[in-house]
Tab-separated table of C-alpha atoms and ligand atoms in Angstrom:
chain	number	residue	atom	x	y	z
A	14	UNK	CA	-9.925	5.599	-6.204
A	15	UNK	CA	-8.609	4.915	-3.092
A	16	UNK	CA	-12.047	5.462	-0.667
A	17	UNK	CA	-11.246	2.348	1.299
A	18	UNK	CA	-7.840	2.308	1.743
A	19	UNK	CA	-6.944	6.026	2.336
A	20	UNK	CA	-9.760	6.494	5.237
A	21	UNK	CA	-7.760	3.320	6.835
A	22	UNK	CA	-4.407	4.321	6.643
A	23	UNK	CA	-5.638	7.466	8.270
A	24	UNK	CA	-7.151	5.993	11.172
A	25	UNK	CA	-3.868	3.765	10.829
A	26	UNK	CA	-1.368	6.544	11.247
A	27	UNK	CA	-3.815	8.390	13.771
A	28	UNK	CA	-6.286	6.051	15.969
A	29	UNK	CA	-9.248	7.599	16.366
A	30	UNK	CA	-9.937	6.043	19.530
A	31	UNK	CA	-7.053	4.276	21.779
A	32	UNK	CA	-8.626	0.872	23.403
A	33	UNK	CA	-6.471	-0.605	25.799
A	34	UNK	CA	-6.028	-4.670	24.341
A	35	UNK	CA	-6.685	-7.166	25.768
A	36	UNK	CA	-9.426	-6.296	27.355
A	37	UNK	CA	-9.822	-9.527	28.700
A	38	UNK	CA	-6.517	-10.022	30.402
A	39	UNK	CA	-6.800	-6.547	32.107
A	40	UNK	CA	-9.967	-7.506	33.849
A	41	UNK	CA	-8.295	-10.942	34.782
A	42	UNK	CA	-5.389	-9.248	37.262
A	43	UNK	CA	-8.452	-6.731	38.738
A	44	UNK	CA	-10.112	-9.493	39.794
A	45	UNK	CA	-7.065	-11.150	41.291
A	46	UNK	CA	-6.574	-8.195	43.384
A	47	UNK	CA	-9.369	-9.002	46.345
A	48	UNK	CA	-8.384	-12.208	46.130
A	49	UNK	CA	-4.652	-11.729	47.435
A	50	UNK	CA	-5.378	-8.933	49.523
A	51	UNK	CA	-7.374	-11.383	51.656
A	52	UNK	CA	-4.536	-14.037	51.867
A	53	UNK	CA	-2.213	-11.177	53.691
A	54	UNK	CA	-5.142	-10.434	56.141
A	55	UNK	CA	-4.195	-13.429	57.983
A	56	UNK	CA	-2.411	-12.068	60.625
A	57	UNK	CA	-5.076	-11.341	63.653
A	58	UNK	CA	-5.662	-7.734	64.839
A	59	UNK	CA	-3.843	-7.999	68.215
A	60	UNK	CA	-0.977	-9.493	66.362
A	61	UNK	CA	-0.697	-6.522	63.737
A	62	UNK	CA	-0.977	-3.630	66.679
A	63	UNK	CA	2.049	-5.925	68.289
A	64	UNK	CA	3.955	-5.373	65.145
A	65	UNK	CA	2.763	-1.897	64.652
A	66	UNK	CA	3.953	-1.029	68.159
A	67	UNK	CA	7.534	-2.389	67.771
A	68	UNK	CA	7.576	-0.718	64.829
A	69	UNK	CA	7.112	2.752	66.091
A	70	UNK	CA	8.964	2.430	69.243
A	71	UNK	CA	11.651	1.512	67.288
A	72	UNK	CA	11.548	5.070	65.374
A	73	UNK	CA	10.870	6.541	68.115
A	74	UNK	CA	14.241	5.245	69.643
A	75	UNK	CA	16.441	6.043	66.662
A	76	UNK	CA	15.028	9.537	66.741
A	77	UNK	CA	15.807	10.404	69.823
A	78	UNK	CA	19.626	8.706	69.294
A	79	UNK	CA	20.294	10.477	65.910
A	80	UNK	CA	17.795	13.251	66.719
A	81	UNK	CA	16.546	13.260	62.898
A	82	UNK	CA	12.819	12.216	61.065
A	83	UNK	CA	13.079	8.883	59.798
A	84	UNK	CA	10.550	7.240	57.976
A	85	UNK	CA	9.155	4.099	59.728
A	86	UNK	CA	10.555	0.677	57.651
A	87	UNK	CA	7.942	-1.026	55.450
A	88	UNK	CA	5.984	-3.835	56.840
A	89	UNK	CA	6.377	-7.435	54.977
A	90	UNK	CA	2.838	-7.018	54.004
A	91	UNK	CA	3.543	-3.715	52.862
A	92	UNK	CA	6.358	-4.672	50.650
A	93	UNK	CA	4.471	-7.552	49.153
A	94	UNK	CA	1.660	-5.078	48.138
A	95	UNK	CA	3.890	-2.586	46.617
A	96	UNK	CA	5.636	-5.135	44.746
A	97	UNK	CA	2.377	-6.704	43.531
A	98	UNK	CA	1.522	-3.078	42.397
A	99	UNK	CA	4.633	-2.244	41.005
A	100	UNK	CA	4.156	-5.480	38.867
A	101	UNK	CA	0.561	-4.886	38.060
A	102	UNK	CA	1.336	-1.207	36.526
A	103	UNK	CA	4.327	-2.668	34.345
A	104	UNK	CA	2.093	-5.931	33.340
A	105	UNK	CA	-0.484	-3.054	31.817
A	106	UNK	CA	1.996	-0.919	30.796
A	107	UNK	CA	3.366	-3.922	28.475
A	108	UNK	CA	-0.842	-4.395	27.282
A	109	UNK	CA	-0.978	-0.760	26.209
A	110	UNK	CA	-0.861	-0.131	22.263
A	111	UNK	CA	1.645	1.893	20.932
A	112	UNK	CA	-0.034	4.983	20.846
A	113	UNK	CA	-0.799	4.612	25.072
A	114	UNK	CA	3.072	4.097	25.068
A	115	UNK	CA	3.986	6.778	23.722
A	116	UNK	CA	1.403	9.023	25.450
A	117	UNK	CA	3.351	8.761	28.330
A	118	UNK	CA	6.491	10.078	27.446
A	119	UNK	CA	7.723	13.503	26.413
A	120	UNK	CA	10.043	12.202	23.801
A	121	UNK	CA	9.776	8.628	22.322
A	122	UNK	CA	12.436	5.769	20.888
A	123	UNK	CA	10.358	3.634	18.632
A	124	UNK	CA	11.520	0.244	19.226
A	125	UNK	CA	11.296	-3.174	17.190
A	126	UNK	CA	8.483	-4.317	19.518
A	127	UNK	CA	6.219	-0.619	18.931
A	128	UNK	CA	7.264	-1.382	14.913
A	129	UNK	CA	5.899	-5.039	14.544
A	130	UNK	CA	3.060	-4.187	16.445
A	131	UNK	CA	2.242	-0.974	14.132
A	132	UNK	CA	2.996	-2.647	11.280
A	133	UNK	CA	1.079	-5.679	11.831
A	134	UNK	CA	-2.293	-3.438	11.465
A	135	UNK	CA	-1.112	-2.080	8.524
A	136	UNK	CA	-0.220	-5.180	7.136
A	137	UNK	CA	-3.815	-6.435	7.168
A	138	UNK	CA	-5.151	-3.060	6.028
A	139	UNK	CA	-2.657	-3.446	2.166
A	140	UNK	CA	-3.107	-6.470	2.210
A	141	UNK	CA	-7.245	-6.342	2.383
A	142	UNK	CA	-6.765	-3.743	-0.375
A	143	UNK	CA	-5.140	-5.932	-2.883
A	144	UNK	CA	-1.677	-4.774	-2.268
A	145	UNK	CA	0.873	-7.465	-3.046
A	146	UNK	CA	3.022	-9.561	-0.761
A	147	UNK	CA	5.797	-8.771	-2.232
A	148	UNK	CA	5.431	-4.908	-2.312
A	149	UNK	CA	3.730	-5.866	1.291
A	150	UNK	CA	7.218	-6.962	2.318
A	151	UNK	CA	9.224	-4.561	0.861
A	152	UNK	CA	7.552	-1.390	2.685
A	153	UNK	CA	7.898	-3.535	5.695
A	154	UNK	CA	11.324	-3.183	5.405
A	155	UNK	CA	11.814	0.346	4.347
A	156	UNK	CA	9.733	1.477	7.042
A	157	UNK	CA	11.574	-0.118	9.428
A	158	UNK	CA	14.754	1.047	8.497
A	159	UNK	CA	12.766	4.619	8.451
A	160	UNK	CA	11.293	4.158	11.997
A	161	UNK	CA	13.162	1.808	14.020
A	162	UNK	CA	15.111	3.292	16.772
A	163	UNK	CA	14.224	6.879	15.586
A	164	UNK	CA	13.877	9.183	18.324
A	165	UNK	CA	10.851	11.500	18.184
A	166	UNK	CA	9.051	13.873	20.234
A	167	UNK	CA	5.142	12.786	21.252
A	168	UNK	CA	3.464	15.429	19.543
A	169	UNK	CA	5.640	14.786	15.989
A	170	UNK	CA	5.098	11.118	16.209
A	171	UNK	CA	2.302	10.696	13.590
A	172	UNK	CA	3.735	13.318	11.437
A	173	UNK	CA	6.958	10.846	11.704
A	174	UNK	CA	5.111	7.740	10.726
A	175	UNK	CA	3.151	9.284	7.848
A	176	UNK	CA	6.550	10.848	6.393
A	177	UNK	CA	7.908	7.252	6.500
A	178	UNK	CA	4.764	5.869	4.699
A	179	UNK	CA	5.236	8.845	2.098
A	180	UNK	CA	7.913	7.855	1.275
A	181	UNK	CA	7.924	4.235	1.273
A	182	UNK	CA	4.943	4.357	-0.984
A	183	UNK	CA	6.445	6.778	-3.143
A	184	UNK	CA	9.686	4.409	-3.421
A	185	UNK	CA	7.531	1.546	-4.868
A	186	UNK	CA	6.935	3.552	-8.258
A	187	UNK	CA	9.497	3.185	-11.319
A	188	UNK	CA	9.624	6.755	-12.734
A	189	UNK	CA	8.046	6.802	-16.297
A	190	UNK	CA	8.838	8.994	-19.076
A	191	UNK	CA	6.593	11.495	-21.214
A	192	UNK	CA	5.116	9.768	-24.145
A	193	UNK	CA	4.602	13.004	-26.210
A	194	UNK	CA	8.150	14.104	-25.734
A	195	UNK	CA	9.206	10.508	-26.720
A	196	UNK	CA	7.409	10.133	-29.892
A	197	UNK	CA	8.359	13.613	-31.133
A	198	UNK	CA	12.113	12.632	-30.469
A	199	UNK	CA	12.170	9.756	-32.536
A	200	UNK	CA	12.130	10.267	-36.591
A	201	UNK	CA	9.507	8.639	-38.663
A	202	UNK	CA	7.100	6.294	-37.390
A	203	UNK	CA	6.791	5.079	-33.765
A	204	UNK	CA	5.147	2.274	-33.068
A	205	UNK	CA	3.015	0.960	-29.884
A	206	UNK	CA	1.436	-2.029	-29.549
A	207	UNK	CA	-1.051	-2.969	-26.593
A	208	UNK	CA	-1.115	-6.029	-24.775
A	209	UNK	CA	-3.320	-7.985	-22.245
A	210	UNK	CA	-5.865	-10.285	-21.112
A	211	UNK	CA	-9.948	-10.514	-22.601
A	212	UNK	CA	-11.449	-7.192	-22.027
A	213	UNK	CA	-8.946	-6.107	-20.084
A	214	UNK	CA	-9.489	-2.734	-21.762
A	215	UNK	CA	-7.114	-2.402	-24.664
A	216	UNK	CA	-9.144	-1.482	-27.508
A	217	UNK	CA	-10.860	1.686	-25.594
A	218	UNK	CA	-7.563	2.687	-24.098
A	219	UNK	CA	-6.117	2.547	-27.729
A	220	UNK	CA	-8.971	4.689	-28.764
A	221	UNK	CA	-8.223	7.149	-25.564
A	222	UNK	CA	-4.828	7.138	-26.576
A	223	UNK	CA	-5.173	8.386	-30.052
A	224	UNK	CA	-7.451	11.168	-29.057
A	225	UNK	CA	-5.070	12.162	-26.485
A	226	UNK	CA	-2.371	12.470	-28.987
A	227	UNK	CA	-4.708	14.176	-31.227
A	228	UNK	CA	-4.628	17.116	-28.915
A	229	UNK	CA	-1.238	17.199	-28.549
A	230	UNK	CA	-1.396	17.415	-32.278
A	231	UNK	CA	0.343	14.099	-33.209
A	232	UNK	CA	-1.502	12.211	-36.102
A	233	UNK	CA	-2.099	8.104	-35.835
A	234	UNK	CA	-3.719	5.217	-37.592
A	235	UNK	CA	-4.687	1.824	-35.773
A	236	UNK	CA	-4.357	-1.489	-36.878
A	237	UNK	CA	-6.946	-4.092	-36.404
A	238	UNK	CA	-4.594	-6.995	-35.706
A	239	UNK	CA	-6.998	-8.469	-33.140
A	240	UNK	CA	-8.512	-10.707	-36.134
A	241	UNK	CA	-9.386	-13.212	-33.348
A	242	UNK	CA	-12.195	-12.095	-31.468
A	243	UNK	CA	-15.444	-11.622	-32.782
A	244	UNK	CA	-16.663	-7.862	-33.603
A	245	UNK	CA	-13.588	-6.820	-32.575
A	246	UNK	CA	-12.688	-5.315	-35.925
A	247	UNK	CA	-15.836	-2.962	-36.293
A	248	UNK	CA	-15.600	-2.181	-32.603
A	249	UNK	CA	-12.277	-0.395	-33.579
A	250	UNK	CA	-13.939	0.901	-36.525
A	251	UNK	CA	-16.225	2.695	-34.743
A	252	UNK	CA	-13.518	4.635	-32.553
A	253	UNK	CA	-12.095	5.480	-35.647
A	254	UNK	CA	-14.628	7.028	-37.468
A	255	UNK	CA	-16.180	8.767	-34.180
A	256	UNK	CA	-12.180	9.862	-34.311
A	257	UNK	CA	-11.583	10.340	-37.460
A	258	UNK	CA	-8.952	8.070	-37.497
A	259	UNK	CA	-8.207	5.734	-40.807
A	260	UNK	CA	-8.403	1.704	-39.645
A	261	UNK	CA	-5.952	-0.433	-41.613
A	262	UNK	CA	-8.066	-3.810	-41.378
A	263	UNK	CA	-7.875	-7.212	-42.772
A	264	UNK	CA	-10.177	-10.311	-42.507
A	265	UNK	CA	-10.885	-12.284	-39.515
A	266	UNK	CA	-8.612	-15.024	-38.877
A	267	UNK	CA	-6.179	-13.695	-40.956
A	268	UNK	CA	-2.441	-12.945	-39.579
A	269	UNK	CA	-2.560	-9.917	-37.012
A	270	UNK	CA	1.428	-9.384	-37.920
A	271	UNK	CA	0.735	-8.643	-41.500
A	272	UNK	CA	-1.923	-6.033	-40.256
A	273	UNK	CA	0.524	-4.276	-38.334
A	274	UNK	CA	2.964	-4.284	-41.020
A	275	UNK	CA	0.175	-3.141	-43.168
A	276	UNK	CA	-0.583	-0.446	-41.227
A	277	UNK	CA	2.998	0.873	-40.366
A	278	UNK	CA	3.440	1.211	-44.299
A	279	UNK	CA	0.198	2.945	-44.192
A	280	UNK	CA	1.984	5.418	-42.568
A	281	UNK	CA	5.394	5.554	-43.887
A	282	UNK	CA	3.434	6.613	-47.062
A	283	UNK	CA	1.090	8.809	-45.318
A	284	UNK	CA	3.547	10.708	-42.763
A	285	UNK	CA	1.379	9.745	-39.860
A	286	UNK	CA	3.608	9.447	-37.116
A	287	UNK	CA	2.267	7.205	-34.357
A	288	UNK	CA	1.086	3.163	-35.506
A	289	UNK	CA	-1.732	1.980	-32.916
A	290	UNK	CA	-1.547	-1.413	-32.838
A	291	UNK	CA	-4.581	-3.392	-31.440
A	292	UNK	CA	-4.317	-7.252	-30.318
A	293	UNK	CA	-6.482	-10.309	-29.753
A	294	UNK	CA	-6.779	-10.390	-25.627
A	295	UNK	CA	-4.930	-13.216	-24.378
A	296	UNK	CA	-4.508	-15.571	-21.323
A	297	UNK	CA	-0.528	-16.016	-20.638
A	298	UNK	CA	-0.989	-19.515	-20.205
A	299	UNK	CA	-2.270	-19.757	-23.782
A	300	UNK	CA	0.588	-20.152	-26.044
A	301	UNK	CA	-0.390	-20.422	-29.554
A	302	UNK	CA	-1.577	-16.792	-28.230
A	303	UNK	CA	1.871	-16.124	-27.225
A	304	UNK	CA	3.457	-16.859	-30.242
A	305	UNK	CA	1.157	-14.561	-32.061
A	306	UNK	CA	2.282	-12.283	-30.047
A	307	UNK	CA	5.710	-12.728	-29.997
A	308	UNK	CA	5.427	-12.381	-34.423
A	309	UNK	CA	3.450	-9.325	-34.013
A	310	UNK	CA	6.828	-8.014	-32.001
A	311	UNK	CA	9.306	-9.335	-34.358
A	312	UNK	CA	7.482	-8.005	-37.410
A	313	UNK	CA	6.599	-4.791	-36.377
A	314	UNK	CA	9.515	-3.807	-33.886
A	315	UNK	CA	7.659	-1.576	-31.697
A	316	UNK	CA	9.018	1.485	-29.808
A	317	UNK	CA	6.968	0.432	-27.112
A	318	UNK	CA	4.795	-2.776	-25.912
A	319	UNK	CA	2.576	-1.796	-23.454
A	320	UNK	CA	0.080	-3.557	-20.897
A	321	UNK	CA	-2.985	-2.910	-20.392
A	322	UNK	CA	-4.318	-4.256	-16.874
A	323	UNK	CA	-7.517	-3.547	-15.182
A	324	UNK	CA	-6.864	-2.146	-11.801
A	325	UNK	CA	-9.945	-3.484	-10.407
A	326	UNK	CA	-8.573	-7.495	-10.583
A	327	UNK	CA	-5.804	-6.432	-7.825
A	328	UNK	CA	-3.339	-9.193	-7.870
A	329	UNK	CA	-4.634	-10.788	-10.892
A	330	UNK	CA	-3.988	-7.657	-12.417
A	331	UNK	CA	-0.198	-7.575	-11.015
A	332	UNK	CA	0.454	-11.195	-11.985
A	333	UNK	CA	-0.797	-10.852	-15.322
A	334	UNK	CA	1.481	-8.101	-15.817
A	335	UNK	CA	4.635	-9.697	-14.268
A	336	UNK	CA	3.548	-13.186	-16.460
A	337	UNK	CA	3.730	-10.651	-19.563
A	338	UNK	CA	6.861	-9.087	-19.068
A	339	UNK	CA	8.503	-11.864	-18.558
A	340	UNK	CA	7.254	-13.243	-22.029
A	341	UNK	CA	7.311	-10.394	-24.249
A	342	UNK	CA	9.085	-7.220	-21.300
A	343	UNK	CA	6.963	-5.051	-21.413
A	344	UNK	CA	7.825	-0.828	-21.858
A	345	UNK	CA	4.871	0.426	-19.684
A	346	UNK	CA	1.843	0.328	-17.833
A	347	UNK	CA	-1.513	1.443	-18.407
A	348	UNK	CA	-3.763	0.517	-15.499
A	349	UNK	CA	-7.331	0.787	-16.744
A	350	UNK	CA	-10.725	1.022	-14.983
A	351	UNK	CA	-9.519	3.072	-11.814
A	352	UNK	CA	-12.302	4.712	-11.474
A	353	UNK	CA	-14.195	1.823	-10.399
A	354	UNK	CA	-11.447	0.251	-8.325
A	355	UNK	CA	-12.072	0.966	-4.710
A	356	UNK	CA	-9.034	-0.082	-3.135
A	357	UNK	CA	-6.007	0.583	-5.519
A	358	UNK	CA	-3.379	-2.339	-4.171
A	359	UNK	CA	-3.252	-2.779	-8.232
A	360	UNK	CA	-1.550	0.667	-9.136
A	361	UNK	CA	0.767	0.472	-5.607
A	362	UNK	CA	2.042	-3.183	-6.655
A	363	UNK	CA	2.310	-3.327	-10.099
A	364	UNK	CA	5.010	-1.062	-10.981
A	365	UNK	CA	7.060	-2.332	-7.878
A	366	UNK	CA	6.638	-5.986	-9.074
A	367	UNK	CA	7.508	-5.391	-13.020
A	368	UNK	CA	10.122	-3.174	-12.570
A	369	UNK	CA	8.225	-1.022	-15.237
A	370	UNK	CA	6.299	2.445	-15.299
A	371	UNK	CA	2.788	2.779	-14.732
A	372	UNK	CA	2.117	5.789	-18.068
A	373	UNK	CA	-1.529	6.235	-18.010
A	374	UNK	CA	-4.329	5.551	-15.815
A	375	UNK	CA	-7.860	4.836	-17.637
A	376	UNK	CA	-10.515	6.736	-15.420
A	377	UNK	CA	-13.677	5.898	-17.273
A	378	UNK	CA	-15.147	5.220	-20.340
A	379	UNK	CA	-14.762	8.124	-22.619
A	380	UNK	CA	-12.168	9.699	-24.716
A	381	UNK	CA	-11.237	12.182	-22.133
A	382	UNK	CA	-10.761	9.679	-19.350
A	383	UNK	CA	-7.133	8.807	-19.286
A	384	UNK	CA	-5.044	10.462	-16.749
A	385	UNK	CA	-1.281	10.623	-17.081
A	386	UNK	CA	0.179	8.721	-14.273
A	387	UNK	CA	1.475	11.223	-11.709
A	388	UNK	CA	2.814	9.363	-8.534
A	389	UNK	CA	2.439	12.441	-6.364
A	390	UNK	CA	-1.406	12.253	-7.343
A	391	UNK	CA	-1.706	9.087	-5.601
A	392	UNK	CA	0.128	10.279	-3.190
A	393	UNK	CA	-2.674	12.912	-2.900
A	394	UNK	CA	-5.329	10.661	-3.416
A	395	UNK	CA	-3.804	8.811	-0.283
A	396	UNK	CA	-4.015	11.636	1.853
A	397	UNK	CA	-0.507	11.596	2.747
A	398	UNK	CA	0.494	14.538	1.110
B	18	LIG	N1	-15.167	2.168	-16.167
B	18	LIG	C1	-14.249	1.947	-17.094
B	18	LIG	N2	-14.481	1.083	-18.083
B	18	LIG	C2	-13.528	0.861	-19.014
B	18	LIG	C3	-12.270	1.506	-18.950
B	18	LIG	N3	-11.529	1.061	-19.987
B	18	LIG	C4	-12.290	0.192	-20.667
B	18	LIG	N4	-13.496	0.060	-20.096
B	18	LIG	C5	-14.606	-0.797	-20.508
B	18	LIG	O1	-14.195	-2.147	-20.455
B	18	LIG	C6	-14.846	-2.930	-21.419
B	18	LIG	C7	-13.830	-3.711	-22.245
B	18	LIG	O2	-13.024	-2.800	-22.934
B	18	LIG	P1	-12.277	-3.152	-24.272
B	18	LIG	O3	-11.532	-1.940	-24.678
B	18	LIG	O4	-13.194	-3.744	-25.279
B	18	LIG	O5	-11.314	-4.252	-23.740
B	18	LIG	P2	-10.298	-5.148	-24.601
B	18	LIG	O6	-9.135	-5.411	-23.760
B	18	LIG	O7	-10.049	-4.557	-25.920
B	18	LIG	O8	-11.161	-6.479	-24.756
B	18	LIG	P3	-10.848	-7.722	-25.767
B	18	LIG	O9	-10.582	-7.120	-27.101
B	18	LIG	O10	-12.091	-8.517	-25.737
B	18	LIG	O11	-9.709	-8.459	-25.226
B	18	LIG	C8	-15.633	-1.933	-22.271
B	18	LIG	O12	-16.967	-1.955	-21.846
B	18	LIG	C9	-15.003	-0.594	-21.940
B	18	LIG	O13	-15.897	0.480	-22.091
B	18	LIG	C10	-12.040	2.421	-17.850
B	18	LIG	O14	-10.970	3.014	-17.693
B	18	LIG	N5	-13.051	2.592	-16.956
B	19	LIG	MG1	-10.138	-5.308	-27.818
């Protein structure tokens, strides 16, 4: 998780190697230099020891009236090339990056300028790693406010900049709440019911899930109310017997609400406390799918609907979940397939953009391989900790 985008925000918060840009330009006022220096060599040699000579019998003159050192007054020519210099230095002072900047000062006042241009790197680096605009813009801001104007000294200036990113990044995540602790709270049965798009991951997360809550020693049962798909009843089947986990199950095609009624009276009767409940993947633009889903909701009242996103679509991932809270709002998050996401914009958007907690993070295919989401981790996982 992470690889590409935490080795860039390093070399983001701490280039590696400072490159004075453009490189172009710079060479452009070098060569300009003989150039000029040849236009104020018109004067001929006889004329310049003239000049030369007034010059210095004119110090000697005001010497021996004021009897003091004085140094002798600046030729025109002289002036012209020490104004010429004085302009070159501040023309490549204004090319230097940030980091030259600041490596010539003791203590430094980051201004609005030294912020756009830092942040327009990093801007290109989240956004390359599926991080959405909209969480894109937000840290834009907060690390503005964070860094603008702020007054630090040279060698504290990265440590600044990576405390502002810390904490921007750890801003963007809506704190979730612990399942166990939730389900034990409530009396009788608590229901959860998984949404998301084909494949997205819901039925193995479901299966995760239930093993997970198994150790914690909290008995569940799983309804098979995808009735849509094909095999996806005896895929579910499987988990449960490789579980030990009772399947309530009806026909294919039949009505996926009455299977998750079925199954939370399954468990009224049986004292099982937690009600599983597994659904057809769906596209949100579908909406005989969405009605389904909406009865499945109304008939079963869950405790919680979660969605279940694979981190490795980025944005797609983030839309879809935004597009499904707004139809059914949505409890929680589980973020599937991390382990194979490289570049996880997915679990730094989605949260921000839903408003919603990211719970669990899948990490690979097996029973074991659901993490609980801990921001700090990514934090971690960021190297910014
Ligand atoms: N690497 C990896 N693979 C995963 C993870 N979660 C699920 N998968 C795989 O993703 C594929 C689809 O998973 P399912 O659980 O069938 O997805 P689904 O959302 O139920 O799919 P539909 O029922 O067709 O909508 C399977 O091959 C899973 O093994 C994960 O966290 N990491
Ligand atoms: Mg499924």
């Amino acid at each position: 998780m992470f690889n590409f985008l935490k080795d860039k925000l390093k070399s983001w918060i701490k280039p590696k190697v400072v490159v004075l840009k453009p490189k172009k330009e710079e060479k452009k006022i070098k060569e300009k230099k003989p150039k000029e220096k040849i236009e104020h060599k018109i004067r001929t040699k006889k004329e310049l020891e003239e000049e030369r000579k007034i010059s210095s019998d004119l110090i000697e003159d005001i010497k021996k009236e004021k009897g003091e050192e004085i140094r002798p007054i600046p030729r025109p020519d002289e002036i012209i090339e020490q104004i010429k210099q004085e302009k070159e230095k501040k023309e490549t002072e204004e090319k230097k990056s940030f980091w030259e900047r600041i490596g010539l000062s003791r203590k430094y006042r980051i201004t609005e300028q030294d912020f756009s241009e830092l942040f327009e790197s990093l801007e290109n680096i989240l956004l390359e790693n599926n991080v959405a605009l909209d969480v894109v813009d937000y840290l834009r801001e907060n690390l503005k406010k964070e860094l603008v104007d702020k007054e630090v000294k040279k060698e504290e200036v990265e440590e600044a900049i990576k405390t502002a990113l810390k904490n921007s990044l750890s801003s963007l995540f809506i704190q979730g709440f612990n399942l166990i602790e939730k389900i034990k709270s409530k009396e009788g049965v608590f229901v959860i019911v998984f949404f998301g798009i084909n494949g997205s991951g819901k039925t193995t997360t479901i299966a995760k899930l239930a093993s997970f809550l198994k150790q914690n020693k909290i008995s569940s049962v799983f309804a098979a109310a995808d009735t849509f798909r094909a095999a996806s009843i005896e895929q579910l089947v499987k988990h449960g017997e490789k579980l030990r986990i009772k399947v309530i199950k009806q026909t294919y095609g039949s009505d996926p609400a009455a299977v998750a009624y079925d199954a939370i009276e399954y468990a009224k009767a049986r004292k099982i406390k937690v009600v599983l409940v597994d659904t057809a993947g769906r596209m949100y633009t579908n909406s005989s799918l969405l009605k389904e889903m909406e009865k499945i909701i109304r008939v079963s009242k869950p405790d919680l609907k979660l969605f279940v996103g694979e981190a490795i679509t980025g944005n797609d991932a983030t839309e879809q979940a935004k597009t499904f809270n707004q139809a059914v709002g949505i409890d929680g998050i589980i973020l599937s397939k991390q382990d194979v996401d490289e570049k996880g914009g997915t679990s730094l958007s989605v949260s921000y953009v839903t408003g919603k907690p990211i719970l669990f993070l899948g990490t690979g295919q097996d029973y074991k391989d659901l993490e609980e989401f801990n921001k700090e981790e990514i934090i971690k996982a960021l190297g910014l900790d």
